[in-house]
mmCIF file of C-alpha atoms in Angstrom:
data_model
loop_
_atom_site.group_PDB
_atom_site.id
_atom_site.type_symbol
_atom_site.label_atom_id
_atom_site.label_comp_id
_atom_site.label_asym_id
_atom_site.label_seq_id
_atom_site.Cartn_x
_atom_site.Cartn_y
_atom_site.Cartn_z
ATOM 1 C CA THR A 1 0.024 -0.024 -0.066
ATOM 2 C CA GLU A 2 1.335 3.226 -1.286
ATOM 3 C CA TYR A 3 0.276 6.584 0.968
ATOM 4 C CA LYS A 4 1.681 10.010 -0.017
ATOM 5 C CA VAL A 5 1.514 13.505 1.797
ATOM 6 C CA SER A 6 2.766 16.858 0.836
ATOM 7 C CA GLY A 7 2.615 20.284 1.636
ATOM 8 C CA PHE A 8 4.741 23.477 2.140
ATOM 9 C CA MET A 9 7.133 23.105 5.391
ATOM 10 C CA LEU A 10 10.792 24.503 6.014
ATOM 11 C CA GLY A 11 10.393 27.131 3.126
ATOM 12 C CA THR A 12 10.446 24.169 0.751
ATOM 13 C CA VAL A 13 7.400 21.328 -0.678
ATOM 14 C CA VAL A 14 7.797 18.829 1.391
ATOM 15 C CA GLU A 15 6.723 14.904 0.204
ATOM 16 C CA LEU A 16 6.393 11.753 2.075
ATOM 17 C CA THR A 17 5.749 8.756 0.511
ATOM 18 C CA ALA A 18 5.264 5.394 2.234
ATOM 19 C CA TYR A 19 4.473 1.704 1.722
ATOM 20 C CA GLY A 20 3.058 -0.905 4.063
ATOM 21 C CA SER A 21 0.107 -1.472 6.153
ATOM 22 C CA GLN A 22 1.291 1.498 8.169
ATOM 23 C CA ALA A 23 2.066 4.172 5.612
ATOM 24 C CA GLN A 24 -0.956 6.503 6.296
ATOM 25 C CA ALA A 25 -0.090 6.776 10.427
ATOM 26 C CA ALA A 26 3.895 6.682 9.756
ATOM 27 C CA VAL A 27 3.124 9.772 7.182
ATOM 28 C CA ASN A 28 0.879 11.592 8.950
ATOM 29 C CA ALA A 29 3.237 11.330 12.215
ATOM 30 C CA GLY A 30 6.134 12.433 10.160
ATOM 31 C CA MET A 31 4.571 15.716 8.833
ATOM 32 C CA ASP A 32 3.501 16.242 12.410
ATOM 33 C CA ARG A 33 7.116 15.584 13.402
ATOM 34 C CA ILE A 34 8.604 18.303 10.432
ATOM 35 C CA ARG A 35 6.188 20.654 11.421
ATOM 36 C CA GLU A 36 6.977 20.545 14.670
ATOM 37 C CA ILE A 37 10.953 21.045 14.183
ATOM 38 C CA GLU A 38 9.735 24.026 11.569
ATOM 39 C CA GLY A 39 8.242 25.657 14.645
ATOM 40 C CA LEU A 40 11.356 25.420 16.969
ATOM 41 C CA MET A 41 14.010 26.485 13.950
ATOM 42 C CA SER A 42 12.432 28.692 11.354
ATOM 43 C CA VAL A 43 13.670 31.843 11.808
ATOM 44 C CA ASN A 44 10.580 32.875 10.205
ATOM 45 C CA ILE A 45 8.436 31.865 12.980
ATOM 46 C CA THR A 46 8.437 34.311 15.454
ATOM 47 C CA GLU A 47 8.100 32.111 18.305
ATOM 48 C CA SER A 48 10.564 29.666 17.495
ATOM 49 C CA ASP A 49 13.780 29.247 19.486
ATOM 50 C CA ILE A 50 16.164 30.322 17.141
ATOM 51 C CA ASN A 51 14.562 33.931 17.526
ATOM 52 C CA SER A 52 14.534 33.506 20.721
ATOM 53 C CA ILE A 53 17.976 33.161 20.706
ATOM 54 C CA ASN A 54 18.588 35.867 17.981
ATOM 55 C CA GLN A 55 16.592 38.281 19.861
ATOM 56 C CA ASN A 56 18.903 38.040 23.427
ATOM 57 C CA ALA A 57 22.171 38.556 21.394
ATOM 58 C CA GLY A 58 24.551 39.657 23.537
ATOM 59 C CA ARG A 59 21.980 39.875 26.663
ATOM 60 C CA GLY A 60 22.774 36.363 27.916
ATOM 61 C CA PRO A 61 22.035 32.739 27.833
ATOM 62 C CA VAL A 62 18.513 31.555 26.102
ATOM 63 C CA LYS A 63 16.789 28.356 27.166
ATOM 64 C CA ILE A 64 15.769 26.051 24.025
ATOM 65 C CA HIS A 65 14.284 22.545 22.998
ATOM 66 C CA GLU A 66 16.387 19.574 23.056
ATOM 67 C CA ASP A 67 15.756 19.109 19.585
ATOM 68 C CA THR A 68 17.024 22.592 18.625
ATOM 69 C CA PHE A 69 20.052 22.514 20.605
ATOM 70 C CA ASN A 70 21.228 19.188 19.099
ATOM 71 C CA VAL A 71 20.767 20.764 15.920
ATOM 72 C CA ILE A 72 22.618 24.034 16.906
ATOM 73 C CA GLN A 73 25.536 22.027 18.795
ATOM 74 C CA ARG A 74 25.639 19.640 15.483
ATOM 75 C CA GLY A 75 25.956 23.335 13.102
ATOM 76 C CA LEU A 76 28.533 24.446 15.632
ATOM 77 C CA TYR A 77 30.768 21.249 15.243
ATOM 78 C CA TYR A 78 30.602 21.524 11.364
ATOM 79 C CA SER A 79 31.714 25.206 11.505
ATOM 80 C CA LYS A 80 34.454 24.258 13.490
ATOM 81 C CA LYS A 81 35.286 21.476 10.917
ATOM 82 C CA THR A 82 35.610 23.846 7.901
ATOM 83 C CA ASN A 83 36.812 26.768 9.863
ATOM 84 C CA GLY A 84 33.897 28.861 8.816
ATOM 85 C CA ALA A 85 33.196 27.844 5.428
ATOM 86 C CA PHE A 86 29.872 26.501 6.585
ATOM 87 C CA ASP A 87 28.590 28.634 9.909
ATOM 88 C CA ILE A 88 25.757 28.803 11.297
ATOM 89 C CA SER A 89 25.861 32.628 12.448
ATOM 90 C CA ILE A 90 25.344 33.430 8.906
ATOM 91 C CA LEU A 91 21.904 35.268 9.127
ATOM 92 C CA PRO A 92 23.125 38.633 9.154
ATOM 93 C CA LEU A 93 24.522 38.330 5.842
ATOM 94 C CA VAL A 94 21.859 36.611 4.401
ATOM 95 C CA LYS A 95 19.828 39.426 5.250
ATOM 96 C CA LEU A 96 21.939 41.716 3.157
ATOM 97 C CA TRP A 97 21.505 40.052 0.377
ATOM 98 C CA GLY A 98 17.935 39.698 0.730
ATOM 99 C CA ILE A 99 17.791 37.207 -2.117
ATOM 100 C CA GLY A 100 13.956 35.776 -2.129
ATOM 101 C CA THR A 101 12.588 38.929 -0.798
ATOM 102 C CA ASP A 102 11.180 41.996 -2.478
ATOM 103 C CA GLN A 103 14.345 43.880 -1.242
ATOM 104 C CA ALA A 104 17.116 41.514 -2.944
ATOM 105 C CA ARG A 105 19.924 43.871 -4.264
ATOM 106 C CA VAL A 106 23.614 43.351 -4.487
ATOM 107 C CA PRO A 107 25.156 45.323 -1.322
ATOM 108 C CA ASP A 108 28.639 47.209 -1.703
ATOM 109 C CA GLU A 109 32.042 46.061 -0.539
ATOM 110 C CA GLN A 110 31.867 48.491 2.971
ATOM 111 C CA GLU A 111 28.470 46.861 3.638
ATOM 112 C CA ILE A 112 29.395 43.319 3.298
ATOM 113 C CA LEU A 113 32.965 43.663 5.277
ATOM 114 C CA ARG A 114 30.854 45.354 8.180
ATOM 115 C CA VAL A 115 28.352 42.843 8.300
ATOM 116 C CA LEU A 116 30.936 40.183 8.333
ATOM 117 C CA SER A 117 32.509 41.192 11.579
ATOM 118 C CA MET A 118 28.842 40.332 12.454
ATOM 119 C CA VAL A 119 29.237 36.678 11.718
ATOM 120 C CA GLY A 120 31.703 34.185 13.965
ATOM 121 C CA TYR A 121 30.469 30.946 15.320
ATOM 122 C CA GLU A 122 33.168 31.235 17.606
ATOM 123 C CA ASN A 123 31.262 33.285 19.598
ATOM 124 C CA ILE A 124 28.325 31.046 20.163
ATOM 125 C CA VAL A 125 28.417 29.546 23.644
ATOM 126 C CA LEU A 126 26.603 26.182 24.440
ATOM 127 C CA ASN A 127 25.645 24.884 27.837
ATOM 128 C CA PRO A 128 24.694 21.045 27.479
ATOM 129 C CA LYS A 129 23.756 20.538 30.711
ATOM 130 C CA SER A 130 21.071 23.740 31.060
ATOM 131 C CA LEU A 131 20.064 23.399 27.070
ATOM 132 C CA GLU A 132 21.195 26.999 26.751
ATOM 133 C CA VAL A 133 22.761 28.740 24.128
ATOM 134 C CA GLU A 134 24.420 32.087 24.090
ATOM 135 C CA LEU A 135 25.262 34.626 21.719
ATOM 136 C CA THR A 136 28.114 36.849 23.226
ATOM 137 C CA ARG A 137 27.744 39.816 20.588
ATOM 138 C CA GLU A 138 24.330 41.718 20.374
ATOM 139 C CA ASP A 139 24.860 42.479 16.723
ATOM 140 C CA MET A 140 24.704 38.258 16.082
ATOM 141 C CA ALA A 141 22.109 35.763 14.509
ATOM 142 C CA LEU A 142 21.901 32.003 13.598
ATOM 143 C CA ASP A 143 20.302 30.611 10.771
ATOM 144 C CA LEU A 144 20.165 26.811 10.771
ATOM 145 C CA GLY A 145 18.682 26.525 6.623
ATOM 146 C CA GLY A 146 21.720 24.705 6.041
ATOM 147 C CA ILE A 147 21.344 21.836 8.676
ATOM 148 C CA ALA A 148 17.878 21.879 9.681
ATOM 149 C CA LYS A 149 16.126 19.731 6.849
ATOM 150 C CA GLY A 150 18.986 16.831 7.054
ATOM 151 C CA TYR A 151 17.818 16.596 10.556
ATOM 152 C CA ALA A 152 13.739 16.627 10.208
ATOM 153 C CA ALA A 153 14.704 13.983 7.258
ATOM 154 C CA ASP A 154 16.333 11.628 9.722
ATOM 155 C CA GLU A 155 13.844 12.354 12.340
ATOM 156 C CA VAL A 156 11.156 11.708 10.072
ATOM 157 C CA GLY A 157 13.136 8.108 8.452
ATOM 158 C CA ARG A 158 13.454 7.220 12.518
ATOM 159 C CA ILE A 159 9.521 7.801 13.077
ATOM 160 C CA PHE A 160 9.124 5.368 9.766
ATOM 161 C CA ARG A 161 11.446 2.609 11.017
ATOM 162 C CA GLN A 162 9.714 2.854 14.440
ATOM 163 C CA ARG A 163 6.074 1.977 12.487
ATOM 164 C CA GLY A 164 7.800 -0.982 10.759
ATOM 165 C CA ILE A 165 8.033 0.843 7.075
ATOM 166 C CA LYS A 166 10.641 -0.399 5.072
ATOM 167 C CA ASN A 167 10.426 1.347 2.147
ATOM 168 C CA ALA A 168 10.207 5.371 1.518
ATOM 169 C CA ILE A 169 10.940 8.434 0.021
ATOM 170 C CA ILE A 170 11.770 11.509 2.169
ATOM 171 C CA ASN A 171 11.549 14.468 -0.331
ATOM 172 C CA LEU A 172 12.554 17.801 1.566
ATOM 173 C CA GLY A 173 13.183 19.712 -1.411
ATOM 174 C CA GLY A 174 16.613 18.911 -2.218
ATOM 175 C CA ASP A 175 17.468 16.825 0.960
ATOM 176 C CA ILE A 176 16.028 13.337 -0.036
ATOM 177 C CA LEU A 177 16.216 10.221 2.038
ATOM 178 C CA LEU A 178 15.461 7.239 0.599
ATOM 179 C CA MET A 179 14.254 3.912 2.602
ATOM 180 C CA GLY A 180 14.750 0.258 1.578
ATOM 181 C CA ASN A 181 14.216 -0.123 -2.246
ATOM 182 C CA ARG A 182 11.340 0.677 -4.690
ATOM 183 C CA PRO A 183 8.280 -1.484 -4.326
ATOM 184 C CA ASP A 184 9.457 -3.920 -7.282
ATOM 185 C CA ASN A 185 12.854 -4.322 -5.212
ATOM 186 C CA THR A 186 14.752 -2.303 -7.468
ATOM 187 C CA PRO A 187 16.978 0.841 -6.322
ATOM 188 C CA TRP A 188 15.386 4.127 -6.201
ATOM 189 C CA LYS A 189 16.672 6.365 -9.088
ATOM 190 C CA VAL A 190 17.324 10.224 -8.565
ATOM 191 C CA GLY A 191 17.769 12.498 -11.074
ATOM 192 C CA ILE A 192 20.149 15.467 -10.732
ATOM 193 C CA GLN A 193 18.911 18.491 -12.645
ATOM 194 C CA ASN A 194 20.796 20.143 -15.047
ATOM 195 C CA PRO A 195 20.952 23.648 -13.996
ATOM 196 C CA PHE A 196 20.711 24.827 -17.755
ATOM 197 C CA GLU A 197 18.014 22.973 -18.959
ATOM 198 C CA THR A 198 14.195 23.490 -18.083
ATOM 199 C CA LYS A 199 12.821 21.441 -14.813
ATOM 200 C CA GLY A 200 13.065 17.499 -14.994
ATOM 201 C CA GLN A 201 15.866 17.696 -17.575
ATOM 202 C CA TYR A 202 18.367 15.800 -15.605
ATOM 203 C CA MET A 203 22.215 15.785 -16.141
ATOM 204 C CA ALA A 204 22.832 12.778 -14.330
ATOM 205 C CA LYS A 205 21.231 10.091 -11.793
ATOM 206 C CA VAL A 206 21.950 7.874 -8.913
ATOM 207 C CA GLU A 207 20.652 4.652 -8.256
ATOM 208 C CA VAL A 208 20.235 4.201 -4.217
ATOM 209 C CA LYS A 209 19.341 2.156 -1.201
ATOM 210 C CA ASN A 210 19.305 3.537 2.510
ATOM 211 C CA LYS A 211 21.035 6.741 1.551
ATOM 212 C CA ALA A 212 20.268 10.508 1.404
ATOM 213 C CA VAL A 213 20.824 12.344 -1.598
ATOM 214 C CA VAL A 214 21.948 16.117 -1.427
ATOM 215 C CA THR A 215 21.874 19.106 -3.661
ATOM 216 C CA SER A 216 21.977 22.815 -3.462
ATOM 217 C CA GLY A 217 22.048 24.872 -6.787
ATOM 218 C CA ASP A 218 22.708 28.383 -7.103
ATOM 219 C CA TYR A 219 20.017 28.472 -10.186
ATOM 220 C CA GLU A 220 17.241 27.957 -7.165
ATOM 221 C CA ARG A 221 17.484 31.103 -5.267
ATOM 222 C CA TYR A 222 18.591 34.255 -6.878
ATOM 223 C CA PHE A 223 18.000 37.285 -8.714
ATOM 224 C CA GLU A 224 19.116 39.104 -11.242
ATOM 225 C CA GLN A 225 21.174 42.187 -11.494
ATOM 226 C CA LYS A 226 22.352 43.933 -14.881
ATOM 227 C CA GLY A 227 22.255 40.781 -16.220
ATOM 228 C CA ILE A 228 24.139 39.127 -13.942
#
């Protein structure tokens, strides 16, 4: 039995597909879990943990939900491991460019340098015992957009396994977790979009079983200025 549900969460189209007698219950529970994670970690939801942290930057630690703490802790791990190439404190710079909003623009070099001084994972302090996070500078702000969807996909996979689902597609718009095989027992096939062709024209495809396939393309979210 196949059961499929889609919706708009985490800034993208989410589609969950599961196979088996418990498919409907599993998919509904998975959608509820994604909604819960979004409520904790989205910068677009006023009452989220992330916004509480950002609003209290430079004012002291903020106690948050264990889910949010775990994702921030993992995000900080990768920020350190990449020496800041991945940095969860990037939000001030993201806002400066405004990609995806009506205010999208190319900032000048002075603006970029000024805002870059606000970005720095070194100024994030974690207290695992109390589940508190502190941003030590008042102009800092966190953005978990580069890691929260992966966490959500893993959580849906956990829920599916708990409910006995062996075959499923967890598609969070560019972050795809594939469980088991296709119903005919062949591997899942994932097409990789050709960025220079119309939607649906793939440049390659991968065959996978029990793996995640994640892509990120600058042709998805962008604006044009003076032909660039």
